[in-house]
Amino acid sequence: MSSVVEPVFHTPKAHYLPRGKNILHTIFENHFKDFCDTYEEQYAEKYGRFHLDRIMGVADHFIDCGDYLKGMARIQCTNSSCGHDYFRPFSCKGFYLCPSCSQKRTILMAEHLTEEVFLRLPHRQFVFTVPKALRIFFRNDRNLFADVSRLIFSILKEFYKEAAGKTIQTGMVIAHQTFGDMLRWNPHFHCIVLDGGFDEDMNFIYIPFSNLKKMTEYFRRKVITLFVRKGLINEDFSRNLLSWRNSGFSIDNSVQILTDKTRVNLSEYISRAPVSLKKLHYEPFKGRVLFHTHYNKYFGENVHMFDGSDFLAELTQHIPPKGVQYIRRYGLYASRTRGKWAEHPEIVKYAPAKWKNDHLETFPGDEFPEDETECNISTKACRKTWARMLAKIYEINPYSYPKCSSEMKVITVIRNTSFCEGLIWLHLPVECSAVLCEGII
């Protein structure tokens, strides 16, 4: 697993150009029905017989994203002498399919981690991978990701204890991703780990890293033991796995995080969506999807051609079951533990600025173990920060009318489909481009 992180910072644009229907929408409109009709025969055995209902639910929301006929909001200038107004459709607020909504969620997650969670101390990225022989189990049981995440936390905590010669409190954020290049199924774990921890006297102890050979072997044995205990593999197969010279297990920790820019970059990287529109080219007359990427040694190519339905099968396999979280916080970064930071001035000294402003706030987390918290961005948070996100990315204020610089305000929310059709038929000022009101309803 490569540890190279592609830059994800956004180049400010002079003008915000709202998006319209994109390539992915077109692929779904042209091929999704055929994909559903042939799923049982062609894809169910590989991707799961009970996965289609979940796919259809997410896809229906994505296809409706930005569709004026599904509802819209009217936004009007508050300057009475101006009165400029326009309509904008609703967004799907989805993550695994919708590029626009995914990008918003990614930015919000990175902002949450860097401004409210990570201490201003050195961190390091770890990438844990497992062999192909075990990856299929993660497809059939998504709860395995949580089990292995806890296992990784325990391994690093034990390593810190041995290295420091005493128990220390550390913190880490672990994100599991199911996708590799060209959308292949490749479950792995990205971890942003504090480079050390605090002892019982609240002194910070820096822990250097060198050879990971012993840790990798320990990781292999712990994962195999977990799979045997859960009845996923038998003793004979476990001994076979332990006999492999090239085990397929690996740990990479070559990326150290010392700056705010790297913190933001990696936080966005671990929460990104499976596919980027920049990598896709669609040929509708042939029904083919071309996936462009950097040269991949595994495939021996930098362009891969998919049939439309096959592409949808590869993409939608990464949609998790409802309620499954892909990012968790452990140790010092778990919600319950962060709620006690205020009791320790030594920690508060390194706390991020936003946490310092809100540290008396009660944090949720009672349903999780003390050293683990699922990490998620709520729909309410997305709604509140929509305009601020646009200002951050595009350096514009979507609620300011450029001609008179007055504030724009949502004055009406229209959910009646027939009424929406009537507005469009009457040619009222509906700009059929993109979701300027996405996330506010």
CSV table of N, CA and C in Angstrom, one decimal, residues 127-228:
chain,number,residue,atom,x,y,z
A,127,VAL,N,-0.3,3.1,7.8
A,127,VAL,CA,-1.2,2.4,6.8
A,127,VAL,C,-1.0,0.9,7.0
A,128,PHE,N,-2.1,0.2,7.5
A,128,PHE,CA,-2.1,-1.2,7.7
A,128,PHE,C,-2.9,-1.9,6.6
A,129,THR,N,-2.3,-3.0,6.0
A,129,THR,CA,-3.0,-3.7,4.9
A,129,THR,C,-3.0,-5.2,5.3
A,130,VAL,N,-3.9,-5.9,4.7
A,130,VAL,CA,-4.0,-7.4,4.9
A,130,VAL,C,-3.9,-8.1,3.6
A,131,PRO,N,-3.6,-9.4,3.6
A,131,PRO,CA,-3.5,-10.1,2.3
A,131,PRO,C,-4.8,-10.3,1.6
A,132,LYS,N,-4.7,-10.6,0.3
A,132,LYS,CA,-5.9,-10.8,-0.5
A,132,LYS,C,-6.8,-11.9,0.0
A,133,ALA,N,-6.2,-13.0,0.6
A,133,ALA,CA,-7.0,-14.1,1.0
A,133,ALA,C,-8.0,-13.8,2.1
A,134,LEU,N,-7.7,-12.7,2.8
A,134,LEU,CA,-8.6,-12.3,3.9
A,134,LEU,C,-9.5,-11.1,3.6
A,135,ARG,N,-9.3,-10.5,2.4
A,135,ARG,CA,-10.1,-9.3,2.1
A,135,ARG,C,-11.5,-9.6,1.8
A,136,ILE,N,-11.8,-10.7,1.3
A,136,ILE,CA,-13.2,-11.1,1.0
A,136,ILE,C,-14.1,-11.1,2.3
A,137,PHE,N,-13.5,-11.4,3.4
A,137,PHE,CA,-14.3,-11.4,4.7
A,137,PHE,C,-14.8,-10.1,5.0
A,138,PHE,N,-14.0,-9.0,4.7
A,138,PHE,CA,-14.4,-7.7,5.0
A,138,PHE,C,-15.6,-7.2,4.1
A,139,ARG,N,-15.8,-7.8,3.0
A,139,ARG,CA,-16.9,-7.5,2.1
A,139,ARG,C,-18.2,-8.1,2.7
A,140,ASN,N,-18.1,-9.3,3.3
A,140,ASN,CA,-19.3,-10.0,3.8
A,140,ASN,C,-19.6,-9.6,5.2
A,141,ASP,N,-18.7,-9.0,6.0
A,141,ASP,CA,-18.9,-8.7,7.4
A,141,ASP,C,-18.2,-7.3,7.6
A,142,ARG,N,-19.0,-6.2,7.4
A,142,ARG,CA,-18.4,-4.9,7.6
A,142,ARG,C,-18.0,-4.6,9.0
A,143,ASN,N,-18.6,-5.3,10.0
A,143,ASN,CA,-18.2,-5.1,11.4
A,143,ASN,C,-16.8,-5.5,11.7
A,144,LEU,N,-16.2,-6.3,10.8
A,144,LEU,CA,-14.7,-6.6,10.9
A,144,LEU,C,-13.9,-5.4,11.0
A,145,PHE,N,-14.3,-4.3,10.3
A,145,PHE,CA,-13.4,-3.1,10.3
A,145,PHE,C,-13.3,-2.6,11.7
A,146,ALA,N,-14.4,-2.6,12.5
A,146,ALA,CA,-14.3,-2.1,13.8
A,146,ALA,C,-13.5,-3.0,14.7
A,147,ASP,N,-13.5,-4.3,14.5
A,147,ASP,CA,-12.7,-5.2,15.2
A,147,ASP,C,-11.2,-5.0,15.0
A,148,VAL,N,-10.9,-4.8,13.7
A,148,VAL,CA,-9.5,-4.7,13.4
A,148,VAL,C,-9.0,-3.3,13.8
A,149,SER,N,-9.9,-2.3,13.8
A,149,SER,CA,-9.5,-0.9,14.2
A,149,SER,C,-9.1,-1.0,15.7
A,150,ARG,N,-9.9,-1.7,16.5
A,150,ARG,CA,-9.6,-1.8,17.9
A,150,ARG,C,-8.3,-2.6,18.1
A,151,LEU,N,-8.1,-3.6,17.3
A,151,LEU,CA,-6.9,-4.4,17.4
A,151,LEU,C,-5.6,-3.5,17.1
A,152,ILE,N,-5.7,-2.7,16.1
A,152,ILE,CA,-4.6,-1.8,15.7
A,152,ILE,C,-4.3,-0.8,16.9
A,153,PHE,N,-5.4,-0.3,17.5
A,153,PHE,CA,-5.2,0.6,18.6
A,153,PHE,C,-4.4,-0.1,19.8
A,154,SER,N,-4.9,-1.3,20.0
A,154,SER,CA,-4.2,-2.1,21.1
A,154,SER,C,-2.8,-2.4,20.8
A,155,ILE,N,-2.5,-2.7,19.5
A,155,ILE,CA,-1.1,-3.0,19.2
A,155,ILE,C,-0.2,-1.7,19.4
A,156,LEU,N,-0.6,-0.6,18.9
A,156,LEU,CA,0.2,0.6,19.0
A,156,LEU,C,0.3,1.1,20.5
A,157,LYS,N,-0.8,0.9,21.3
A,157,LYS,CA,-0.7,1.2,22.7
A,157,LYS,C,0.3,0.3,23.4
A,158,GLU,N,0.3,-1.0,23.1
A,158,GLU,CA,1.3,-1.9,23.7
A,158,GLU,C,2.7,-1.6,23.3
A,159,PHE,N,2.9,-1.2,22.0
A,159,PHE,CA,4.2,-0.8,21.5
A,159,PHE,C,4.7,0.4,22.3
A,160,TYR,N,3.8,1.4,22.5
A,160,TYR,CA,4.2,2.6,23.2
A,160,TYR,C,4.6,2.3,24.7
A,161,LYS,N,3.8,1.4,25.3
A,161,LYS,CA,4.1,1.0,26.7
A,161,LYS,C,5.5,0.3,26.8
A,162,GLU,N,5.8,-0.6,25.8
A,162,GLU,CA,7.1,-1.2,25.8
A,162,GLU,C,8.3,-0.2,25.5
A,163,ALA,N,8.0,0.7,24.6
A,163,ALA,CA,9.1,1.7,24.2
A,163,ALA,C,9.3,2.7,25.3
A,164,ALA,N,8.3,3.1,26.0
A,164,ALA,CA,8.4,4.1,27.1
A,164,ALA,C,8.8,3.4,28.4
A,165,GLY,N,8.6,2.1,28.6
A,165,GLY,CA,8.8,1.5,29.8
A,165,GLY,C,7.8,1.7,30.9
A,166,LYS,N,6.6,2.3,30.5
A,166,LYS,CA,5.5,2.5,31.4
A,166,LYS,C,4.3,2.9,30.5
A,167,THR,N,3.1,2.8,31.2
A,167,THR,CA,1.9,3.1,30.5
A,167,THR,C,1.8,4.6,30.1
A,168,ILE,N,1.5,4.9,28.9
A,168,ILE,CA,1.3,6.3,28.5
A,168,ILE,C,-0.1,6.4,27.7
A,169,GLN,N,-0.7,7.5,27.8
A,169,GLN,CA,-1.9,7.8,27.1
A,169,GLN,C,-1.6,8.4,25.7
A,170,THR,N,-2.0,7.8,24.7
A,170,THR,CA,-1.8,8.4,23.4
A,170,THR,C,-3.2,8.6,22.7
A,171,GLY,N,-3.2,9.1,21.5
A,171,GLY,CA,-4.4,9.3,20.7
A,171,GLY,C,-4.3,9.0,19.3
A,172,MET,N,-5.3,8.5,18.7
A,172,MET,CA,-5.2,8.2,17.2
A,172,MET,C,-6.6,8.2,16.6
A,173,VAL,N,-6.6,8.5,15.3
A,173,VAL,CA,-7.8,8.4,14.5
A,173,VAL,C,-7.6,7.4,13.5
A,174,ILE,N,-8.5,6.4,13.4
A,174,ILE,CA,-8.3,5.3,12.4
A,174,ILE,C,-9.5,5.3,11.5
A,175,ALA,N,-9.1,5.3,10.2
A,175,ALA,CA,-10.1,5.3,9.1
A,175,ALA,C,-9.9,4.1,8.3
A,176,HIS,N,-10.9,3.3,8.0
A,176,HIS,CA,-10.8,2.2,7.1
A,176,HIS,C,-11.4,2.5,5.8
A,177,GLN,N,-10.7,2.1,4.7
A,177,GLN,CA,-11.2,2.4,3.4
A,177,GLN,C,-11.2,1.0,2.7
A,178,THR,N,-12.3,0.9,1.8
A,178,THR,CA,-12.5,-0.4,1.1
A,178,THR,C,-11.9,-0.4,-0.3
A,179,PHE,N,-11.6,0.8,-0.8
A,179,PHE,CA,-11.2,0.9,-2.2
A,179,PHE,C,-9.7,1.1,-2.4
A,180,GLY,N,-9.3,0.5,-3.5
A,180,GLY,CA,-7.9,0.7,-4.0
A,180,GLY,C,-8.1,1.5,-5.3
A,181,ASP,N,-7.0,1.5,-6.1
A,181,ASP,CA,-7.0,2.2,-7.4
A,181,ASP,C,-7.9,1.4,-8.3
A,182,MET,N,-8.6,2.2,-9.2
A,182,MET,CA,-9.5,1.6,-10.2
A,182,MET,C,-10.7,0.9,-9.5
A,183,LEU,N,-11.0,1.3,-8.3
A,183,LEU,CA,-12.2,0.8,-7.6
A,183,LEU,C,-12.1,-0.6,-7.1
A,184,ARG,N,-11.0,-1.2,-7.2
A,184,ARG,CA,-10.9,-2.6,-6.8
A,184,ARG,C,-11.1,-2.7,-5.3
A,185,TRP,N,-11.6,-3.9,-4.8
A,185,TRP,CA,-11.9,-4.1,-3.4
A,185,TRP,C,-10.5,-4.3,-2.7
A,186,ASN,N,-10.1,-3.4,-1.9
A,186,ASN,CA,-8.8,-3.4,-1.2
A,186,ASN,C,-9.0,-2.8,0.2
A,187,PRO,N,-9.5,-3.5,1.2
A,187,PRO,CA,-9.7,-2.9,2.5
A,187,PRO,C,-8.4,-2.7,3.2
A,188,HIS,N,-8.2,-1.5,3.8
A,188,HIS,CA,-7.0,-1.1,4.5
A,188,HIS,C,-7.3,-0.1,5.5
A,189,PHE,N,-6.3,0.3,6.3
A,189,PHE,CA,-6.6,1.2,7.4
A,189,PHE,C,-5.6,2.3,7.4
A,190,HIS,N,-6.1,3.6,7.4
A,190,HIS,CA,-5.2,4.8,7.6
A,190,HIS,C,-5.4,5.2,9.0
A,191,CYS,N,-4.2,5.4,9.7
A,191,CYS,CA,-4.2,5.8,11.0
A,191,CYS,C,-3.4,7.1,11.2
A,192,ILE,N,-3.9,8.1,11.8
A,192,ILE,CA,-3.2,9.3,12.2
A,192,ILE,C,-2.9,9.2,13.7
A,193,VAL,N,-1.7,9.0,14.1
A,193,VAL,CA,-1.3,8.6,15.4
A,193,VAL,C,-0.4,9.6,16.1
A,194,LEU,N,-0.7,10.0,17.3
A,194,LEU,CA,0.2,10.9,18.1
A,194,LEU,C,1.5,10.2,18.3
A,195,ASP,N,2.6,10.9,18.0
A,195,ASP,CA,4.0,10.4,18.1
A,195,ASP,C,4.4,10.3,19.5
A,196,GLY,N,3.7,9.6,20.3
A,196,GLY,CA,4.1,9.5,21.7
A,196,GLY,C,2.8,9.6,22.6
A,197,GLY,N,3.0,10.0,23.8
A,197,GLY,CA,1.8,10.2,24.7
A,197,GLY,C,2.2,10.7,26.1
A,198,PHE,N,1.2,10.8,27.0
A,198,PHE,CA,1.4,11.4,28.3
A,198,PHE,C,1.4,10.3,29.3
A,199,ASP,N,2.4,10.4,30.2
A,199,ASP,CA,2.5,9.5,31.3
A,199,ASP,C,1.6,9.9,32.5
A,200,GLU,N,1.6,9.2,33.6
A,200,GLU,CA,0.7,9.4,34.7
A,200,GLU,C,1.0,10.8,35.3
A,201,ASP,N,2.2,11.4,35.1
A,201,ASP,CA,2.4,12.7,35.6
A,201,ASP,C,2.1,13.8,34.6
A,202,MET,N,1.5,13.4,33.5
A,202,MET,CA,1.1,14.2,32.4
A,202,MET,C,2.3,14.9,31.7
A,203,ASN,N,3.5,14.2,31.7
A,203,ASN,CA,4.6,14.6,30.9
A,203,ASN,C,4.5,13.9,29.5
A,204,PHE,N,4.7,14.7,28.4
A,204,PHE,CA,4.7,14.1,27.1
A,204,PHE,C,6.0,13.4,26.8
A,205,ILE,N,5.8,12.2,26.3
A,205,ILE,CA,7.0,11.3,26.0
A,205,ILE,C,7.0,11.1,24.5
A,206,TYR,N,8.0,11.5,23.8
A,206,TYR,CA,8.1,11.3,22.3
A,206,TYR,C,8.6,9.9,22.1
A,207,ILE,N,7.9,9.1,21.2
A,207,ILE,CA,8.3,7.8,20.9
A,207,ILE,C,8.8,7.7,19.4
A,208,PRO,N,10.0,7.5,19.2
A,208,PRO,CA,10.5,7.4,17.8
A,208,PRO,C,10.2,6.0,17.2
A,209,PHE,N,10.1,5.9,15.9
A,209,PHE,CA,9.9,4.6,15.2
A,209,PHE,C,11.1,4.3,14.3
A,210,SER,N,11.3,3.0,14.2
A,210,SER,CA,12.4,2.6,13.3
A,210,SER,C,11.9,1.4,12.5
A,211,ASN,N,12.5,0.2,12.7
A,211,ASN,CA,12.1,-1.0,12.0
A,211,ASN,C,10.7,-1.5,12.4
A,212,LEU,N,9.8,-1.7,11.5
A,212,LEU,CA,8.5,-2.2,11.8
A,212,LEU,C,8.3,-3.7,11.5
A,213,LYS,N,9.4,-4.4,11.3
A,213,LYS,CA,9.3,-5.8,11.0
A,213,LYS,C,8.6,-6.6,12.1
A,214,LYS,N,9.0,-6.4,13.3
A,214,LYS,CA,8.4,-7.1,14.4
A,214,LYS,C,6.9,-6.7,14.6
A,215,MET,N,6.6,-5.5,14.5
A,215,MET,CA,5.2,-5.0,14.6
A,215,MET,C,4.4,-5.6,13.5
A,216,THR,N,4.9,-5.7,12.3
A,216,THR,CA,4.1,-6.3,11.2
A,216,THR,C,3.8,-7.8,11.5
A,217,GLU,N,4.8,-8.5,12.0
A,217,GLU,CA,4.6,-9.9,12.3
A,217,GLU,C,3.5,-10.0,13.5
A,218,TYR,N,3.6,-9.1,14.4
A,218,TYR,CA,2.7,-9.2,15.5
A,218,TYR,C,1.3,-8.9,15.0
A,219,PHE,N,1.2,-7.9,14.1
A,219,PHE,CA,-0.1,-7.5,13.5
A,219,PHE,C,-0.7,-8.7,12.8
A,220,ARG,N,0.2,-9.4,12.0
A,220,ARG,CA,-0.3,-10.6,11.3
A,220,ARG,C,-0.9,-11.7,12.2
A,221,ARG,N,-0.2,-12.0,13.3
A,221,ARG,CA,-0.6,-13.0,14.2
A,221,ARG,C,-1.9,-12.6,15.0
A,222,LYS,N,-2.0,-11.3,15.3
A,222,LYS,CA,-3.2,-10.9,16.0
A,222,LYS,C,-4.4,-10.9,15.1
A,223,VAL,N,-4.3,-10.6,13.8
A,223,VAL,CA,-5.4,-10.6,12.8
A,223,VAL,C,-5.8,-12.1,12.6
A,224,ILE,N,-4.9,-12.9,12.4
A,224,ILE,CA,-5.2,-14.3,12.1
A,224,ILE,C,-5.9,-14.9,13.3
A,225,THR,N,-5.4,-14.6,14.5
A,225,THR,CA,-6.1,-15.1,15.8
A,225,THR,C,-7.5,-14.6,15.8
A,226,LEU,N,-7.7,-13.3,15.5
A,226,LEU,CA,-9.1,-12.8,15.5
A,226,LEU,C,-10.0,-13.5,14.5
A,227,PHE,N,-9.5,-13.8,13.3
A,227,PHE,CA,-10.3,-14.5,12.3
A,227,PHE,C,-10.6,-15.9,12.8
A,228,VAL,N,-9.7,-16.6,13.4
A,228,VAL,CA,-9.9,-18.0,13.9
A,228,VAL,C,-11.0,-17.9,15.0
